[in-house]
Amino acid sequence: MDWTVEQDEQLKALHAKRVGPLFIASWMRWPPSAVRARLIELGLTKPLTPRATAITEAAKARRSVVAQPSATLCDVESLDDAVDDEQELKTRPGCPRGHLLSESQIAALYRAASCNY
């Protein structure tokens, strides 16, 4: 990205207000990586440490895994809805009554979000 003097001034002003690079990027509609790189070039922030870089890469990887729909979820969604006559709860094969996903699928979603189930 080619930075103009005006953009540099806007970037410096927003950084002086203690606004983060991601917010600056979304607010000004600039690429986040370009904003971060320009802040480093201007000497306003320090580059990420190797540990911080590893953490951000791991977070991106987890986010991409969670964003991908699993085949089992698609299979569950494709089934016809069945309603329990007694309490009007939906039932699915292999799922507890009233649940739309099986216990293993729910546990997999929690694991993908790095939480305990």
PDB file of C-alpha atoms in Angstrom:
ATOM      1  CA  MET A   1       0.000   0.000   0.000  1.00  0.00           C
ATOM      2  CA  ASP A   2       1.301   3.444  -0.883  1.00  0.00           C
ATOM      3  CA  TRP A   3       1.021   5.747   2.103  1.00  0.00           C
ATOM      4  CA  THR A   4       0.418   9.464   1.655  1.00  0.00           C
ATOM      5  CA  VAL A   5       1.325  12.197   4.125  1.00  0.00           C
ATOM      6  CA  GLU A   6      -2.384  12.634   4.966  1.00  0.00           C
ATOM      7  CA  GLN A   7      -2.806   8.939   5.719  1.00  0.00           C
ATOM      8  CA  ASP A   8       0.317   8.981   7.886  1.00  0.00           C
ATOM      9  CA  GLU A   9      -1.083  11.926   9.857  1.00  0.00           C
ATOM     10  CA  GLN A  10      -4.412  10.145  10.325  1.00  0.00           C
ATOM     11  CA  LEU A  11      -2.591   7.013  11.424  1.00  0.00           C
ATOM     12  CA  LYS A  12      -0.450   8.951  13.906  1.00  0.00           C
ATOM     13  CA  ALA A  13      -3.502  10.776  15.291  1.00  0.00           C
ATOM     14  CA  LEU A  14      -5.450   7.550  15.814  1.00  0.00           C
ATOM     15  CA  HIS A  15      -2.442   5.838  17.370  1.00  0.00           C
ATOM     16  CA  ALA A  16      -1.976   8.795  19.733  1.00  0.00           C
ATOM     17  CA  LYS A  17      -5.558   8.208  20.916  1.00  0.00           C
ATOM     18  CA  ARG A  18      -4.517   4.670  21.944  1.00  0.00           C
ATOM     19  CA  VAL A  19      -6.614   3.014  19.252  1.00  0.00           C
ATOM     20  CA  GLY A  20      -5.488  -0.484  18.262  1.00  0.00           C
ATOM     21  CA  PRO A  21      -4.257  -1.387  14.773  1.00  0.00           C
ATOM     22  CA  LEU A  22      -7.242  -3.640  14.058  1.00  0.00           C
ATOM     23  CA  PHE A  23      -9.698  -0.882  14.911  1.00  0.00           C
ATOM     24  CA  ILE A  24      -7.727   1.611  12.805  1.00  0.00           C
ATOM     25  CA  ALA A  25      -7.780  -0.816   9.886  1.00  0.00           C
ATOM     26  CA  SER A  26     -11.525  -1.399  10.128  1.00  0.00           C
ATOM     27  CA  TRP A  27     -12.315   2.280  10.718  1.00  0.00           C
ATOM     28  CA  MET A  28     -10.206   3.573   7.835  1.00  0.00           C
ATOM     29  CA  ARG A  29     -10.843   0.480   5.650  1.00  0.00           C
ATOM     30  CA  TRP A  30      -7.142  -0.248   5.256  1.00  0.00           C
ATOM     31  CA  PRO A  31      -5.623  -3.753   5.343  1.00  0.00           C
ATOM     32  CA  PRO A  32      -4.726  -4.654   8.966  1.00  0.00           C
ATOM     33  CA  SER A  33      -1.318  -5.996   7.986  1.00  0.00           C
ATOM     34  CA  ALA A  34      -0.501  -2.742   6.153  1.00  0.00           C
ATOM     35  CA  VAL A  35      -1.528  -0.659   9.172  1.00  0.00           C
ATOM     36  CA  ARG A  36       0.616  -2.755  11.509  1.00  0.00           C
ATOM     37  CA  ALA A  37       3.588  -2.597   9.119  1.00  0.00           C
ATOM     38  CA  ARG A  38       3.251   1.169   8.710  1.00  0.00           C
ATOM     39  CA  LEU A  39       3.091   1.708  12.472  1.00  0.00           C
ATOM     40  CA  ILE A  40       6.327  -0.259  12.762  1.00  0.00           C
ATOM     41  CA  GLU A  41       7.932   1.754   9.922  1.00  0.00           C
ATOM     42  CA  LEU A  42       6.975   5.012  11.618  1.00  0.00           C
ATOM     43  CA  GLY A  43       8.469   3.771  14.875  1.00  0.00           C
ATOM     44  CA  LEU A  44       5.167   4.005  16.740  1.00  0.00           C
ATOM     45  CA  THR A  45       5.018   0.312  17.691  1.00  0.00           C
ATOM     46  CA  LYS A  46       7.461  -2.531  18.029  1.00  0.00           C
ATOM     47  CA  PRO A  47       7.325  -5.680  15.884  1.00  0.00           C
ATOM     48  CA  LEU A  48       5.705  -8.744  17.414  1.00  0.00           C
ATOM     49  CA  THR A  49       7.968 -11.101  19.324  1.00  0.00           C
ATOM     50  CA  PRO A  50       8.350 -14.662  17.996  1.00  0.00           C
ATOM     51  CA  ARG A  51       6.124 -15.918  20.837  1.00  0.00           C
ATOM     52  CA  ALA A  52       3.389 -13.390  20.017  1.00  0.00           C
ATOM     53  CA  THR A  53       3.620 -14.306  16.345  1.00  0.00           C
ATOM     54  CA  ALA A  54       3.205 -18.001  17.223  1.00  0.00           C
ATOM     55  CA  ILE A  55       0.159 -17.208  19.375  1.00  0.00           C
ATOM     56  CA  THR A  56      -1.524 -15.166  16.633  1.00  0.00           C
ATOM     57  CA  GLU A  57      -0.843 -17.886  14.048  1.00  0.00           C
ATOM     58  CA  ALA A  58      -2.315 -20.537  16.372  1.00  0.00           C
ATOM     59  CA  ALA A  59      -5.411 -18.372  16.895  1.00  0.00           C
ATOM     60  CA  LYS A  60      -5.827 -17.956  13.142  1.00  0.00           C
ATOM     61  CA  ALA A  61      -5.530 -21.724  12.669  1.00  0.00           C
ATOM     62  CA  ARG A  62      -8.161 -22.394  15.358  1.00  0.00           C
ATOM     63  CA  ARG A  63     -10.460 -19.798  13.832  1.00  0.00           C
ATOM     64  CA  SER A  64     -10.168 -21.403  10.389  1.00  0.00           C
ATOM     65  CA  VAL A  65     -10.910 -24.881  11.803  1.00  0.00           C
ATOM     66  CA  VAL A  66     -14.012 -23.609  13.591  1.00  0.00           C
ATOM     67  CA  ALA A  67     -15.193 -21.738  10.490  1.00  0.00           C
ATOM     68  CA  GLN A  68     -15.174 -24.894   8.355  1.00  0.00           C
ATOM     69  CA  PRO A  69     -18.483 -26.750   8.570  1.00  0.00           C
ATOM     70  CA  SER A  70     -18.082 -30.373   9.482  1.00  0.00           C
ATOM     71  CA  ALA A  71     -19.681 -33.101   7.429  1.00  0.00           C
ATOM     72  CA  THR A  72     -21.521 -34.462  10.468  1.00  0.00           C
ATOM     73  CA  LEU A  73     -23.215 -31.128  11.095  1.00  0.00           C
ATOM     74  CA  CYS A  74     -24.315 -30.974   7.464  1.00  0.00           C
ATOM     75  CA  ASP A  75     -25.689 -34.499   7.765  1.00  0.00           C
ATOM     76  CA  VAL A  76     -27.675 -33.565  10.858  1.00  0.00           C
ATOM     77  CA  GLU A  77     -29.108 -30.469   9.205  1.00  0.00           C
ATOM     78  CA  SER A  78     -30.207 -32.445   6.163  1.00  0.00           C
ATOM     79  CA  LEU A  79     -32.448 -34.747   8.221  1.00  0.00           C
ATOM     80  CA  ASP A  80     -36.150 -34.014   8.397  1.00  0.00           C
ATOM     81  CA  ASP A  81     -37.332 -32.416  11.629  1.00  0.00           C
ATOM     82  CA  ALA A  82     -39.160 -34.843  13.876  1.00  0.00           C
ATOM     83  CA  VAL A  83     -41.258 -33.584  16.793  1.00  0.00           C
ATOM     84  CA  ASP A  84     -41.818 -35.524  20.008  1.00  0.00           C
ATOM     85  CA  ASP A  85     -45.561 -35.800  20.636  1.00  0.00           C
ATOM     86  CA  GLU A  86     -45.380 -35.487  24.433  1.00  0.00           C
ATOM     87  CA  GLN A  87     -43.429 -32.251  24.876  1.00  0.00           C
ATOM     88  CA  GLU A  88     -42.944 -31.050  21.298  1.00  0.00           C
ATOM     89  CA  LEU A  89     -39.172 -31.585  21.482  1.00  0.00           C
ATOM     90  CA  LYS A  90     -37.289 -32.264  18.289  1.00  0.00           C
ATOM     91  CA  THR A  91     -35.593 -35.632  18.133  1.00  0.00           C
ATOM     92  CA  ARG A  92     -32.778 -36.739  15.875  1.00  0.00           C
ATOM     93  CA  PRO A  93     -31.278 -40.202  15.477  1.00  0.00           C
ATOM     94  CA  GLY A  94     -28.279 -40.620  17.789  1.00  0.00           C
ATOM     95  CA  CYS A  95     -29.002 -37.397  19.700  1.00  0.00           C
ATOM     96  CA  PRO A  96     -30.405 -36.912  23.195  1.00  0.00           C
ATOM     97  CA  ARG A  97     -34.071 -35.926  23.201  1.00  0.00           C
ATOM     98  CA  GLY A  98     -34.394 -32.195  22.637  1.00  0.00           C
ATOM     99  CA  HIS A  99     -30.882 -31.835  21.197  1.00  0.00           C
ATOM    100  CA  LEU A 100     -30.109 -31.243  17.541  1.00  0.00           C
ATOM    101  CA  LEU A 101     -26.531 -32.536  17.818  1.00  0.00           C
ATOM    102  CA  SER A 102     -25.084 -35.661  19.366  1.00  0.00           C
ATOM    103  CA  GLU A 103     -22.928 -35.496  22.492  1.00  0.00           C
ATOM    104  CA  SER A 104     -19.778 -36.149  20.464  1.00  0.00           C
ATOM    105  CA  GLN A 105     -20.589 -33.317  18.042  1.00  0.00           C
ATOM    106  CA  ILE A 106     -21.244 -30.907  20.917  1.00  0.00           C
ATOM    107  CA  ALA A 107     -17.962 -31.930  22.552  1.00  0.00           C
ATOM    108  CA  ALA A 108     -16.135 -31.417  19.242  1.00  0.00           C
ATOM    109  CA  LEU A 109     -17.516 -27.878  18.972  1.00  0.00           C
ATOM    110  CA  TYR A 110     -16.346 -27.091  22.505  1.00  0.00           C
ATOM    111  CA  ARG A 111     -12.894 -28.544  21.763  1.00  0.00           C
ATOM    112  CA  ALA A 112     -12.639 -26.443  18.601  1.00  0.00           C
ATOM    113  CA  ALA A 113     -13.412 -23.345  20.676  1.00  0.00           C
ATOM    114  CA  SER A 114     -10.776 -24.410  23.269  1.00  0.00           C
ATOM    115  CA  CYS A 115     -13.373 -24.854  26.003  1.00  0.00           C
ATOM    116  CA  ASN A 116     -14.318 -27.739  28.262  1.00  0.00           C
ATOM    117  CA  TYR A 117     -17.608 -29.555  27.873  1.00  0.00           C
TER     118      TYR A 117
END
